[in-house]
Short mmCIF file of C-alpha atoms in Angstrom, two decimals:
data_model
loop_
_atom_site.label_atom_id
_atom_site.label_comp_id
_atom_site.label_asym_id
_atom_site.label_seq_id
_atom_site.Cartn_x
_atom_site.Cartn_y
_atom_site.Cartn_z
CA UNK A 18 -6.16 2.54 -44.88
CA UNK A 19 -2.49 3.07 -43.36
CA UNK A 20 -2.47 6.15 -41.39
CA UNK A 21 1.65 5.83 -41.39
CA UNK A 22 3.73 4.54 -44.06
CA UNK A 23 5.13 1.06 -43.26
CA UNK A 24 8.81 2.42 -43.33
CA UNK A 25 7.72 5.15 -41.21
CA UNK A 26 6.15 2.66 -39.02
CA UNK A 27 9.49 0.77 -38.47
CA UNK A 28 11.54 3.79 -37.91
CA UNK A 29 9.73 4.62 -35.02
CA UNK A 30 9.28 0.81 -33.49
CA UNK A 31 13.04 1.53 -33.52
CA UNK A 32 13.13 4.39 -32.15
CA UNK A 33 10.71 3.11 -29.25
CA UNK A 34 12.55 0.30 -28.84
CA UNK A 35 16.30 2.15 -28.48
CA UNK A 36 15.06 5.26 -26.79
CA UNK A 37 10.96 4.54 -25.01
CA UNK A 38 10.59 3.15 -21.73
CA UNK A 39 6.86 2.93 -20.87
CA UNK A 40 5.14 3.22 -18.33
CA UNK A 41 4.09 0.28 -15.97
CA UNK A 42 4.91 -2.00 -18.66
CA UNK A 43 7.37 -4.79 -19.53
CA UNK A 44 10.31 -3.19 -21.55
CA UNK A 45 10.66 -6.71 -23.40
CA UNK A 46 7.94 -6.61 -25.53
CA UNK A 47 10.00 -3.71 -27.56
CA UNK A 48 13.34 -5.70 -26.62
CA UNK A 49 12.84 -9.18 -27.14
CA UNK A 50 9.22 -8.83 -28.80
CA UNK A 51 7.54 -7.34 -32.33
CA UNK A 52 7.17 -3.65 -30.96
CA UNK A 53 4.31 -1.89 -29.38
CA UNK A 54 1.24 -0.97 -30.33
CA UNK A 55 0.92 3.09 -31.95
CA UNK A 56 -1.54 4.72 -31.43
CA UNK A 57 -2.08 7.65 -33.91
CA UNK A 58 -5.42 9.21 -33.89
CA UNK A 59 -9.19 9.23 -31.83
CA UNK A 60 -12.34 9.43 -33.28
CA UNK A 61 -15.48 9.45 -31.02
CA UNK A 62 -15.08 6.34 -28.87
CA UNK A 63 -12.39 4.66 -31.08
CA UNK A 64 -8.92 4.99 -31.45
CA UNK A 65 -6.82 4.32 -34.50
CA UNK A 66 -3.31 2.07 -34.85
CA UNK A 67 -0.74 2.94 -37.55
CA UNK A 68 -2.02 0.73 -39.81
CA UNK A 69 -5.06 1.89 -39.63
CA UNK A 70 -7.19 0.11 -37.53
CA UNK A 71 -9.77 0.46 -35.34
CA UNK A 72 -10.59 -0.09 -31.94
CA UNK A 73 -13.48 0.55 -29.43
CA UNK A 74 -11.81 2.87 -26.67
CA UNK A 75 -13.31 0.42 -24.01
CA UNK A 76 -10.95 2.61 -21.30
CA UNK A 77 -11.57 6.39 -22.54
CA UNK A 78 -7.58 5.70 -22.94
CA UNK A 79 -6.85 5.64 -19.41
CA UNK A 80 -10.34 6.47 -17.38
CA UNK A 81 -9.79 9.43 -18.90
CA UNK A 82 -11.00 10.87 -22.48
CA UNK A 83 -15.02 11.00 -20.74
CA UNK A 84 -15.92 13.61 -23.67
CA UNK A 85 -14.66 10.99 -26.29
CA UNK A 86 -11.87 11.35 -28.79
CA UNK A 87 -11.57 14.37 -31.73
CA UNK A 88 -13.25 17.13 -30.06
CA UNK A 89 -12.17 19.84 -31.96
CA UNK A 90 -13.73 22.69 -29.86
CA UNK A 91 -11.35 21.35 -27.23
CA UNK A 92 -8.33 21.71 -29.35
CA UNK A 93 -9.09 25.02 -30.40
CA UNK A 94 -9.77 26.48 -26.83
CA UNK A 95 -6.59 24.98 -25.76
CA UNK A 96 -4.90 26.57 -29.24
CA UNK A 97 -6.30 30.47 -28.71
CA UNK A 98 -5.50 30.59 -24.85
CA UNK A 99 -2.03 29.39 -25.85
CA UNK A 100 -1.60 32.31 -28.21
CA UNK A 101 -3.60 34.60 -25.50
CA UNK A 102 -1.11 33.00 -22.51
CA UNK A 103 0.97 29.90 -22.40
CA UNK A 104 2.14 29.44 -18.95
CA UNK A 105 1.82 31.59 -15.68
CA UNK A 106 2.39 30.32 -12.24
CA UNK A 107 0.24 30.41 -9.48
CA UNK A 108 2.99 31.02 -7.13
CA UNK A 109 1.85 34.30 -5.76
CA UNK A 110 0.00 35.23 -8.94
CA UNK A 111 -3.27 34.29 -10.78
CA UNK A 112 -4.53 33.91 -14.09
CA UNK A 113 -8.50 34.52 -15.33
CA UNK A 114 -8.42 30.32 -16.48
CA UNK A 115 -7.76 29.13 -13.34
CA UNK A 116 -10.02 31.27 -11.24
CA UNK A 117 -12.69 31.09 -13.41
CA UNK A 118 -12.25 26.92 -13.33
CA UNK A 119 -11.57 26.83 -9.64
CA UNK A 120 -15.07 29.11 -9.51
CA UNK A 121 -16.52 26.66 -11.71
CA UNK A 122 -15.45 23.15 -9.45
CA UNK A 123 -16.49 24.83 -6.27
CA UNK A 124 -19.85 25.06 -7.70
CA UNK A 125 -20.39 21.65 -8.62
CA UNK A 126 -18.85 20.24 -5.23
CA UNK A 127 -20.76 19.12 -2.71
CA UNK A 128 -21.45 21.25 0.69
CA UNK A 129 -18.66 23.51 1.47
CA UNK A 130 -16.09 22.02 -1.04
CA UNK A 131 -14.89 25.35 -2.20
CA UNK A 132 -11.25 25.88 -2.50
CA UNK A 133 -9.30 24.27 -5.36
CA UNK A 134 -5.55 23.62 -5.16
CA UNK A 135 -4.34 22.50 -8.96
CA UNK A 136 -1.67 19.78 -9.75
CA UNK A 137 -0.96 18.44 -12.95
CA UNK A 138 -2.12 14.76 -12.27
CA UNK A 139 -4.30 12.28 -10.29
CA UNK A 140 -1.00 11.04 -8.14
CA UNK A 141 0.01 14.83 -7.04
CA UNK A 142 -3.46 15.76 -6.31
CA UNK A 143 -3.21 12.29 -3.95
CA UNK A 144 0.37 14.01 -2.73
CA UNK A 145 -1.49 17.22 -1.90
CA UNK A 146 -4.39 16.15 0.36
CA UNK A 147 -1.65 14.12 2.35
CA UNK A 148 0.44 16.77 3.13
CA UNK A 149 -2.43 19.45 3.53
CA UNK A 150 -3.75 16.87 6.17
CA UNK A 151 -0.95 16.71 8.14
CA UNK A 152 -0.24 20.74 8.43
CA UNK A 153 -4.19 21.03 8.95
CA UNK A 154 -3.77 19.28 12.01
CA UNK A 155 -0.46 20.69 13.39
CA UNK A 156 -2.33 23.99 12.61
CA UNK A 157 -5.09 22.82 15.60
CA UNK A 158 -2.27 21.81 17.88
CA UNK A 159 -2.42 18.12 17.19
CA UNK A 160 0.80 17.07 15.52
CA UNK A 161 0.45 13.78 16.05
CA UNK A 162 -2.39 13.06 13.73
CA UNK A 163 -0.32 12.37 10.57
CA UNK A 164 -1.41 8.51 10.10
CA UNK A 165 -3.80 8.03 6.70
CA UNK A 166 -6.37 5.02 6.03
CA UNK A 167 -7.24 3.76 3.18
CA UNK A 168 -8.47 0.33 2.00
CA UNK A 169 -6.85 -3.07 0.77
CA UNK A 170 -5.63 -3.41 -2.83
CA UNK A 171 -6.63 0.21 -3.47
CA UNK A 172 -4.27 2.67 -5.92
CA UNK A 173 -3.77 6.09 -5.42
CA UNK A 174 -0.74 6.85 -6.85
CA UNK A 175 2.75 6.07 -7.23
CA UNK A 176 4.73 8.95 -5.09
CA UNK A 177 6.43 8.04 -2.33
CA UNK A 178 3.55 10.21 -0.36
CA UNK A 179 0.56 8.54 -2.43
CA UNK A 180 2.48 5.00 -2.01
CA UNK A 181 1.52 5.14 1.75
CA UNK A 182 -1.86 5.22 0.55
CA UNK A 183 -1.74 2.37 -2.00
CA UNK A 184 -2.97 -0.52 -1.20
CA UNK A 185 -1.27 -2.91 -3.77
CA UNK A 186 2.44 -4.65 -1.67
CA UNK A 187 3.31 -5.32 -5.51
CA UNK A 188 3.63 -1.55 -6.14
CA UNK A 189 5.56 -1.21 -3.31
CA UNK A 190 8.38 -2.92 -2.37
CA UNK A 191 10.62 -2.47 -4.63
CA UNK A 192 10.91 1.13 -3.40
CA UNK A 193 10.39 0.61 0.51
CA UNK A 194 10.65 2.16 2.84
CA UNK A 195 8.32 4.44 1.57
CA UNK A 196 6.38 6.86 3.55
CA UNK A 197 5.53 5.86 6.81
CA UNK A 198 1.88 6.12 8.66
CA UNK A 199 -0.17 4.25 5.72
CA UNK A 200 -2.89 1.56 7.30
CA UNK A 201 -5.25 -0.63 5.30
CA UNK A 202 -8.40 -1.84 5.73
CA UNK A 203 -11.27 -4.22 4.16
CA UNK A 204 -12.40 -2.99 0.49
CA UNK A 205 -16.19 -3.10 -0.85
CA UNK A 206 -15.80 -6.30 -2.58
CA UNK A 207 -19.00 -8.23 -1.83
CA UNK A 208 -17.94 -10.99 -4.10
CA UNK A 209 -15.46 -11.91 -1.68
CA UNK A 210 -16.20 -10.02 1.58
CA UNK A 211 -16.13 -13.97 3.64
CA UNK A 212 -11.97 -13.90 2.48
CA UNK A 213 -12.51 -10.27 4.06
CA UNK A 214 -13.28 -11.91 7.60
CA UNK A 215 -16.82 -11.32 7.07
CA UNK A 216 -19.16 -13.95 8.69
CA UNK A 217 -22.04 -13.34 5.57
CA UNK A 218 -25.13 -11.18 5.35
CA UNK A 219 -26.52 -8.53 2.77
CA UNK A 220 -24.71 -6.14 0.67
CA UNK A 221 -25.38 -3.05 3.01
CA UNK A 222 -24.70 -5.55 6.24
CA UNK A 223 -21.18 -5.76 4.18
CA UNK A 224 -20.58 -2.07 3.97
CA UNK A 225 -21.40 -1.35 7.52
CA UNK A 226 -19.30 -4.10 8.73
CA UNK A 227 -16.28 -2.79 6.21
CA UNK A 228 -16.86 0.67 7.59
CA UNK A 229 -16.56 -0.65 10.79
CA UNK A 230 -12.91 -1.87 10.45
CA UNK A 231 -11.91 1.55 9.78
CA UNK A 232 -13.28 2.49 13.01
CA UNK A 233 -11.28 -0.47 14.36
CA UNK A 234 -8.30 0.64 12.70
CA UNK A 235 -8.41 4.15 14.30
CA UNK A 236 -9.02 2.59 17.53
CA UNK A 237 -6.01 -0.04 17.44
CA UNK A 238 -3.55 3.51 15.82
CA UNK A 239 -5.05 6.01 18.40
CA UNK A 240 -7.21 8.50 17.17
CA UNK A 241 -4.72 11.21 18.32
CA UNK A 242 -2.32 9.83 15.57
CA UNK A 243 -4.75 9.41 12.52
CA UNK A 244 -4.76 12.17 9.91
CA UNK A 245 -7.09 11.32 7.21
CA UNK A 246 -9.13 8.27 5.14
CA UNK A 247 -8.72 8.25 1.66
CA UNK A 248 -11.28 6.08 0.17
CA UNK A 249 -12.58 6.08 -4.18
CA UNK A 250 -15.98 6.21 -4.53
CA UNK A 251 -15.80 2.93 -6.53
CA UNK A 252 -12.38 1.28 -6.03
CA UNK A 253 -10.70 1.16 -9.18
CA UNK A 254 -7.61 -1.52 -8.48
CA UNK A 255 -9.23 -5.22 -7.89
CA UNK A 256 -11.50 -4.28 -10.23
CA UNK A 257 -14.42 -1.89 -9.48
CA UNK A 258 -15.51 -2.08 -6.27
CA UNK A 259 -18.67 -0.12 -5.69
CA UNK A 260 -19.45 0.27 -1.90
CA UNK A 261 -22.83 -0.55 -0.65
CA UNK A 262 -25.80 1.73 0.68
CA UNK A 263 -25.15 3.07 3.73
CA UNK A 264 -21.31 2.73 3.90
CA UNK A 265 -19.73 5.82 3.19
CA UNK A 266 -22.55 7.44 5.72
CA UNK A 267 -21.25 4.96 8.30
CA UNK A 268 -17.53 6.16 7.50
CA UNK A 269 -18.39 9.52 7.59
CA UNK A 270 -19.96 9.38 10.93
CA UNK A 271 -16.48 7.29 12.23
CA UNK A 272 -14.69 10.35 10.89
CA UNK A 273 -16.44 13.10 12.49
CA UNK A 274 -16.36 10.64 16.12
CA UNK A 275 -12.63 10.71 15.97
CA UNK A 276 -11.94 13.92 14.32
CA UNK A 277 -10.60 12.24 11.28
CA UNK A 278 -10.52 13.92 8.39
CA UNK A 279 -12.40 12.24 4.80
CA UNK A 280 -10.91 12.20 1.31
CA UNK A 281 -13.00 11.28 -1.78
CA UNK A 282 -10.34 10.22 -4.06
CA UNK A 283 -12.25 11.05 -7.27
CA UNK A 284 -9.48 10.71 -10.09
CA UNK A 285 -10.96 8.24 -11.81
CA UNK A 286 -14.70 8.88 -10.46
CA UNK A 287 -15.31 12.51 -10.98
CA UNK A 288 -16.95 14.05 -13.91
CA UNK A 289 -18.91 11.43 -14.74
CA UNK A 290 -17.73 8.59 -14.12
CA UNK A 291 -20.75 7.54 -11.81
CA UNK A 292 -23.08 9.83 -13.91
CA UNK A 293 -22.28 12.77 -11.61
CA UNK A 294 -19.60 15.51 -11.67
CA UNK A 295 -18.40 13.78 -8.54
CA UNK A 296 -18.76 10.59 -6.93
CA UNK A 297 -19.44 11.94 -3.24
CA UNK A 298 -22.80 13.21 -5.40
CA UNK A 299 -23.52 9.84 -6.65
CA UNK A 300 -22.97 8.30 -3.09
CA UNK A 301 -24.36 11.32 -1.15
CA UNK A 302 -21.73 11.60 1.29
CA UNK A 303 -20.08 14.81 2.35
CA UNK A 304 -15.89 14.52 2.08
CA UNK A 305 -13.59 17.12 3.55
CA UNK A 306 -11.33 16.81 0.75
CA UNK A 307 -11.82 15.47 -3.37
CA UNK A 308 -8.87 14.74 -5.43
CA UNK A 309 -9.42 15.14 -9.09
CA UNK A 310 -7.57 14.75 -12.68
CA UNK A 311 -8.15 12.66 -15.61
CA UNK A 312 -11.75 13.01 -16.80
CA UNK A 313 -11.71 16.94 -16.02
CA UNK A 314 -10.03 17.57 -19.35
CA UNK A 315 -11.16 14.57 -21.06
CA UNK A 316 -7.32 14.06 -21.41
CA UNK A 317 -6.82 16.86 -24.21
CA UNK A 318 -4.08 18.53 -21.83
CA UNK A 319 -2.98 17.50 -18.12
CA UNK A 320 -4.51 18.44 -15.13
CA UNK A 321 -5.59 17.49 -11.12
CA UNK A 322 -6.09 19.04 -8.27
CA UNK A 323 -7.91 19.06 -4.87
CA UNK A 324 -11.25 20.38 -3.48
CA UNK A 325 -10.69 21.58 0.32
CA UNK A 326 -13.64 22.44 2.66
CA UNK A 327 -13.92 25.75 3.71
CA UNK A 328 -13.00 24.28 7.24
CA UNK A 329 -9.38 23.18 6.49
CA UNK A 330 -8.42 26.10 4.24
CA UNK A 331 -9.55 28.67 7.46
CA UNK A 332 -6.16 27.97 8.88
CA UNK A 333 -4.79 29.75 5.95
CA UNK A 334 -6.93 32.51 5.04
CA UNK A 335 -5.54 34.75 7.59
CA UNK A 336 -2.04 35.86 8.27
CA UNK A 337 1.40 34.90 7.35
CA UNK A 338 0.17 31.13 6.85
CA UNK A 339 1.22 29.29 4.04
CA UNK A 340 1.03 25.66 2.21
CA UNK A 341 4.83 25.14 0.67
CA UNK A 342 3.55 23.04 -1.44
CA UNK A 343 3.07 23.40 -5.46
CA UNK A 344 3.54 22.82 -8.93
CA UNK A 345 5.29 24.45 -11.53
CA UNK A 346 2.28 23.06 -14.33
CA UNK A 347 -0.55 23.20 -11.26
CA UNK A 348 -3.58 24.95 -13.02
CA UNK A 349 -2.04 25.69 -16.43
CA UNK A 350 -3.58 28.13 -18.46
CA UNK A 351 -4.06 26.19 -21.35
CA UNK A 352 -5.17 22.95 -19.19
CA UNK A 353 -7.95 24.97 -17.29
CA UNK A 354 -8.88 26.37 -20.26
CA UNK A 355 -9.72 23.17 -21.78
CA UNK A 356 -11.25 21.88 -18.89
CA UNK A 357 -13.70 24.99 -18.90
CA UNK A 358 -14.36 24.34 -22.44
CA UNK A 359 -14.84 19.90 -21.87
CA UNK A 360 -17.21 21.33 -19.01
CA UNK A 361 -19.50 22.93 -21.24
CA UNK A 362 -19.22 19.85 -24.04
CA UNK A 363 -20.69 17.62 -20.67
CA UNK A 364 -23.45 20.62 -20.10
CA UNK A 365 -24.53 21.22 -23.48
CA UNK A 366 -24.76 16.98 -24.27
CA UNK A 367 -25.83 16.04 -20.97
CA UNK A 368 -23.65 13.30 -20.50
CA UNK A 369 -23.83 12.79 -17.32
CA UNK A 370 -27.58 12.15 -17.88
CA UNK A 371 -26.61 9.83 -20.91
CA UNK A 372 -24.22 8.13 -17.68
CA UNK A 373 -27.16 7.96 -15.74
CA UNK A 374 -29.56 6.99 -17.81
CA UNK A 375 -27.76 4.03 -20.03
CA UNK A 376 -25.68 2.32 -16.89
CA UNK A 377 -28.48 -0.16 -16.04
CA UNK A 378 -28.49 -1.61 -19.87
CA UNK A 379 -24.48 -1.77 -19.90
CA UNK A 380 -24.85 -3.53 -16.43
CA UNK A 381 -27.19 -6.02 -17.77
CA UNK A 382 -25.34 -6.37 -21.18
CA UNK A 383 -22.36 -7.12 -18.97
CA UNK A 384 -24.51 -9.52 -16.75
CA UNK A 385 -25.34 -11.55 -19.71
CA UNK A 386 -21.48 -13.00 -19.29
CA UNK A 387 -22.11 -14.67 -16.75
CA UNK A 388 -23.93 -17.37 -18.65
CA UNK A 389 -20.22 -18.53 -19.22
CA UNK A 390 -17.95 -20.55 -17.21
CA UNK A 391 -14.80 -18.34 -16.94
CA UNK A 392 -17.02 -15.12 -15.70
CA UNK A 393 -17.65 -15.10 -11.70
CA UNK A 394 -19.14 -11.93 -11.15
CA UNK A 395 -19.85 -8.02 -12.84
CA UNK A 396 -19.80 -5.32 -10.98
CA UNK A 397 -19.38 -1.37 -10.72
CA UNK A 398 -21.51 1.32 -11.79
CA UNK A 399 -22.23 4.30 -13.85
CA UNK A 400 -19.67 3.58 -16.96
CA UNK A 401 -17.09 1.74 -14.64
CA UNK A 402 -17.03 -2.41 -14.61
CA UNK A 403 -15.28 -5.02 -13.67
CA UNK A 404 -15.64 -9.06 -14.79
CA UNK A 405 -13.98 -11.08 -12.47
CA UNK A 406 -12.25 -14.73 -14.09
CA UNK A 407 -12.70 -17.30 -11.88
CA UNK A 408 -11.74 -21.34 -12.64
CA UNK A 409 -14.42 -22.32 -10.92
CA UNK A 410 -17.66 -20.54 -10.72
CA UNK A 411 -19.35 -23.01 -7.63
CA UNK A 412 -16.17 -22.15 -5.34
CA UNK A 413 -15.22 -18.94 -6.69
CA UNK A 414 -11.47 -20.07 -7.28
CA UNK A 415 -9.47 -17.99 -8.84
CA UNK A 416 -6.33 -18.75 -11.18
CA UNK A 417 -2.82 -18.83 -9.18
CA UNK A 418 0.10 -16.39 -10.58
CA UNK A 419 1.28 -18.74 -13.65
CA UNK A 420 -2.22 -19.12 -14.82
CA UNK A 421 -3.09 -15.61 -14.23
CA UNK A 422 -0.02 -14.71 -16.73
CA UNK A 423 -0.61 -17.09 -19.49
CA UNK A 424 -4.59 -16.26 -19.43
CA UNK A 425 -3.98 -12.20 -19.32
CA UNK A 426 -0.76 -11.50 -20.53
CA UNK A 427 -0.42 -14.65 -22.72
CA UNK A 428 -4.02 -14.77 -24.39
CA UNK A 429 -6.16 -12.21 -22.96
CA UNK A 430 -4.84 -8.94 -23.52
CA UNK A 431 -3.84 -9.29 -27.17
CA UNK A 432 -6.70 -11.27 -28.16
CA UNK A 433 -9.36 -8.43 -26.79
CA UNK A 434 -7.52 -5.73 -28.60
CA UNK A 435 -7.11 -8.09 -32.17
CA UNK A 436 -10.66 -8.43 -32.18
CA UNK A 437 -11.24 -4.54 -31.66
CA UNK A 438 -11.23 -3.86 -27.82
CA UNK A 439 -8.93 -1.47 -26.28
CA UNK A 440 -9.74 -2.20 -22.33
CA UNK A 441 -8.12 -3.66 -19.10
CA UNK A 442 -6.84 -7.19 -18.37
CA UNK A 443 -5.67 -6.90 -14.79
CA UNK A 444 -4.85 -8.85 -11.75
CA UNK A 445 -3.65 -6.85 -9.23
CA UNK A 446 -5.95 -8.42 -6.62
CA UNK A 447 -8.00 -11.16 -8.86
CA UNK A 448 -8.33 -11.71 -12.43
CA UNK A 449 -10.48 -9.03 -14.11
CA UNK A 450 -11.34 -6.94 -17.17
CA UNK A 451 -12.47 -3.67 -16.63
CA UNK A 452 -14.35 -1.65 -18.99
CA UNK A 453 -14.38 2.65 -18.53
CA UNK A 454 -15.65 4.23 -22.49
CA UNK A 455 -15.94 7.55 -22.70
CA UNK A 456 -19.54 8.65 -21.71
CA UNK A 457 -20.76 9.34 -24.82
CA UNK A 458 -21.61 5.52 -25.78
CA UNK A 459 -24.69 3.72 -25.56
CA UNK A 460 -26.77 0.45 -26.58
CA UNK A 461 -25.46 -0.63 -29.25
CA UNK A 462 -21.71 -0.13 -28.61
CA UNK A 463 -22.45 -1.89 -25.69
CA UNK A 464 -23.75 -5.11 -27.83
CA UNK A 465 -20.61 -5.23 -29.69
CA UNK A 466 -18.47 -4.85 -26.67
CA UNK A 467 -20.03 -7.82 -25.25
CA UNK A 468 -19.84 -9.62 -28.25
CA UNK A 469 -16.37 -9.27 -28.58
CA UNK A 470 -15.92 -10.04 -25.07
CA UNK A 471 -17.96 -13.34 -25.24
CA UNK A 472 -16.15 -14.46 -28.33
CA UNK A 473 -12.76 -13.94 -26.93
CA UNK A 474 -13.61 -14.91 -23.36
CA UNK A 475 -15.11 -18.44 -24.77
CA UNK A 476 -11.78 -18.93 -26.98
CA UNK A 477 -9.65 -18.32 -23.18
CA UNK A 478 -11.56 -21.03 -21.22
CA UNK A 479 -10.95 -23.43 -23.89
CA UNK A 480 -7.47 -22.75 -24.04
CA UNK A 481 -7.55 -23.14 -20.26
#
C-alpha cells in the first residue's frame, strides 16, 4: 500500500530538498543524499512513510505523542473550538480554554504549584522560568541572584536564555557568547559516576554526593549571586539519567539553605512520562517552578508553559507589577483545548497506571540486551530508556568520535528504522539509543522492540 503516488513522492523530495531545512539535522542527506524520510500518517503507536510502511513510534515522535497517534476525539476538539475561537491573546485578556486548563494543571501539581504561565514550546517555557527567576529576586531586593545551575550534558533548550542552561558545549559554541551566569554540575549517571570524580559507593551514596556538588557550586558562585537550579526529573541528553533515592530531597534541602530557587524541568517528563502527571510526583520532591510542553497535547497542536508556586507569583498579585514577558501563541485556544481533551483520554484509559504498571517488564525486556557485547548498561524509568554502546563491556570504553559516526549515523540509525523502529541513536555524551513510545504500549510491543533491537544491534558489533 502507497499512501502517496511515487511521482507525488518525488515532487516533494524536491521540494524538500530546494526549499526544507530541518531541524538539528544534516542538510546533505537531501543535498548530496536520496531524500528524507516522509512521514504521512499515525496510527496507535506506529507511524506510516509514503510508501506505506510501517514503523513502531519507539519516540511518541519526539517524547511527545504520550496518547498515541490518530486520536480522533483530539482532532475534533481542536476542530469545534477553532470554529467557536481561533486565536485570542492573553495579553490583558482571557479565554474559558486557558483558564479552565491552567485550573486543571494547578490541580495536578504538586504543593502550591498553582499559577500557569503558557508558551508555545518546551524551550520558551525553559526561557520563562529564567527570566521569572531573576525579576523574583530583584523583587526581594537581591539583584544579584541571577546565576542558574543545572547539570552536565543536560538540554533544555536552544534560546540564547535556555542555552545558559544546556549542558551540551556542542550546542553551544557556535553561537557564544550566549547568556551569561549558566554553571554545571555532575549528572545522575551511575554508570559512570567514578569519570564524575566519584570515589564509588551505592546508587543513593551517588545521588547524595551529586547533590552535593551543587551545594559546592553555590558555595564557590556565592549564594547571593545564584538564581535558580534547573534539573529534569530523568535527564534526557546522555541518555536517561534517572537520579537516585534521596537526591532530589538532598537538592531541595541545598535550595531552601541558600535561598535558591528549584526548577523541575518536566518537558519531556510530565504527563506521564514517569507514570505520573509530573515527575516531581514520581520523585516526591517539591519544585518552586515546572516547565512543561510536549506530552500535554500529545503533540496534536503546540503548547508549554510553566507552573509557579504561589510564593514567587505573590510579588505580582498586587499592584502595578508586571512580568514583560509573553507569547503571541502562549495558551492558544485551540492548543488548551486539546490538551483539556488529551487530559481526559489519560483519565478515562488510565495511562498513567498502564505507565506504572508495565515499566518493570519494559525494563527487564530491555535488560535482556545486555546478554550482548555492544550493550553496557539500560537505564531510565517509567516509558523513558536509554542503552548505552560500549566497545568494551569489562572497561566500559566507549567508541571515539569516528566510530561513534560510522556506528550511529553510518549503520545504526537507518538500520533500526529499515527493520521497523522509529527511535533515538544519539551521542551527545556517550553512545546510546533511547526508547520514549507513547504510553499506551505494553508486553508484547515491547518483545518486538527488543527483537528488532537485538537483531540490528548484533548485525552493528559485527560490522564493528
Amino acid at each position: 500500500m502507497t499512501l502517496i503516488e511515487t511521482d507525488q513522492h518525488a515532487d516533494l523530495q524536491s521540494k524538500a530538498r530546494d526549499h526544507l531545512w530541518m531541524h538539528f539535522s544534516r542538510q546533505s542527506t537531501m543535498t548530496d543524499g536520496p531524500g528524507v524520510p516522509i512521514i504521512v500518517k499515525g496510527e496507535g503507536h506506529h507511524i506510516f512513510d509514503a510508501t506505506g510502511k510501517r514503523y513502531i513510534d519507539g519516540l511518541a515522535g519526539l517524547f511527545v505523542v504520550n496518547a498515541g497517534h490518530g486520536r480522533r476525539r483530539i482532532a475534533q476538539a481542536a476542530a469545534k473550538q477553532a470554529e467557536e475561537l481561533a486565536f485570542f491573546p492573553l495579553w490583558s485578556y482571557a479565554h474559558p480554554a486557558a483558564i479552565e486548563l491552567a485550573d486543571r494543571l494547578a490541580d495536578l501539581a504538586p504543593g502550591d504549584l498553582n499559577h500557569v504561565f503558557f508558551s508555545t514550546g518546551g524551550g520558551e517555557a525553559v526561557e520563562t522560568a529564567f527570566k521569572l527567576a531573576k525579576q523574583y529576586w530583584k523583587t526581594q531586593g537581591q539583584p544579584t541572584k541571577h546565576k542558574v545551575i543545572s547539570r552536565a550534558i543536560a538540554y533544555h533548550g536552544t534560546t540564547q536564555g535556555a542555552l545558559a542552561i544546556t549542558g551540551l558545549p556542542v550546542m553551544k559554541h557556535m553561537f557564544e557568547p550566549v547568556t551569561p551566569g549558566g554553571f554545571r554540575v555532575p549528572n545522575t549517571n551511575y554508570y559512570r559516576a567514578e569519570e564524575s570524580g566519584f570515589g564509588g559507593g551505592t546508587p543513593e551514596e551517588f545521588g547524595l554526593w551529586a547533590a552535593d556538588r551543587i551545594e559546592q557550586m553555590i558555595q564557590f558562585e556565592g549564594p547571593e549571586t545564584v538564581a535558580a537550579v534547573f534539573l529534569e526529573p530523568v535527564q534526557n541528553a546522555g541518555g536517561c539519567f534517572p537520579a537516585p533515592a534521596g537526591y532530589f530531597q538532598r537538592v531541595r534541602e541545598i535550595c531552601d539553605k541558600y535561598d535558591v530557587l528549584l526548577v523541575s524541568d518536566e518537558v519531556i517528563c510530565a504527563f506521564g512520562r514517569l507514570g505520573h502527571y509530573f515527575g516531581a510526583s514520581a520523585y516526591d520532591y517539591q519544585p518552586d517552578m515546572i516547565t512543561f510542553a510536549k506530552g500535554v497535547t500529545s503533540g496534536y497542536s503546540p503548547l508549554g508553559g510553566t507552573i509557579i508556586s504561589d510564593r514567587i507569583y505573590e510579588p505580582f498579585a498586587h499592584g502595578d507589577a508586571t512580568f514583560p514577558h509573553g507569547y503571541t501563541f502562549g495558551g492558544h485556544p485551540v492548543s488548551a483545548a486539546v490538551a483539556l481533551e488529551n487530559l481526559d483520554v489519560f483519565e478515562e484509559e488510565r495511562l498513567l497506571e498502564n505507565v506504572r504498571t508495565n515499566s518493570p517488564v519494559f525494563r527487564s525486556t530491555l535488560e535482556s540486551l545486555l546478554d550482548l557485547p555492544i550493550v553496557g548498561d539500560v537505564r531510565g524509568d517509567g516509558y523513558f530508556f536509554g542503552i548505552e554502546l560500549v566497545k568494551d563491556k569489562a572497561t566500559k570504553e566507549t567508541f571515539d568520535d569516528d566510530e561513534s559516526e560510522r556506528l550511529l549515523r553510518g549503520f545504526l540509525s537507518k538500520a533500526l528504522f529499515d527493520a521497523g523502529l522509529y527511535c533515538r541513536a544519539d551521542d551527545r555524551g556517550d553512545p546510546v539509543i533511547q526508547l520514549a513510545p507513547p504510553l499506551t504500549i505494553g508486553p508484547s510491543e515491547f518483545t518486538e522492540i527488543e527483537q528488532i533491537l537485538r537483531s540490528t544491534l548484533t548485525e552493528a558489533w559485527t560490522r564493528l
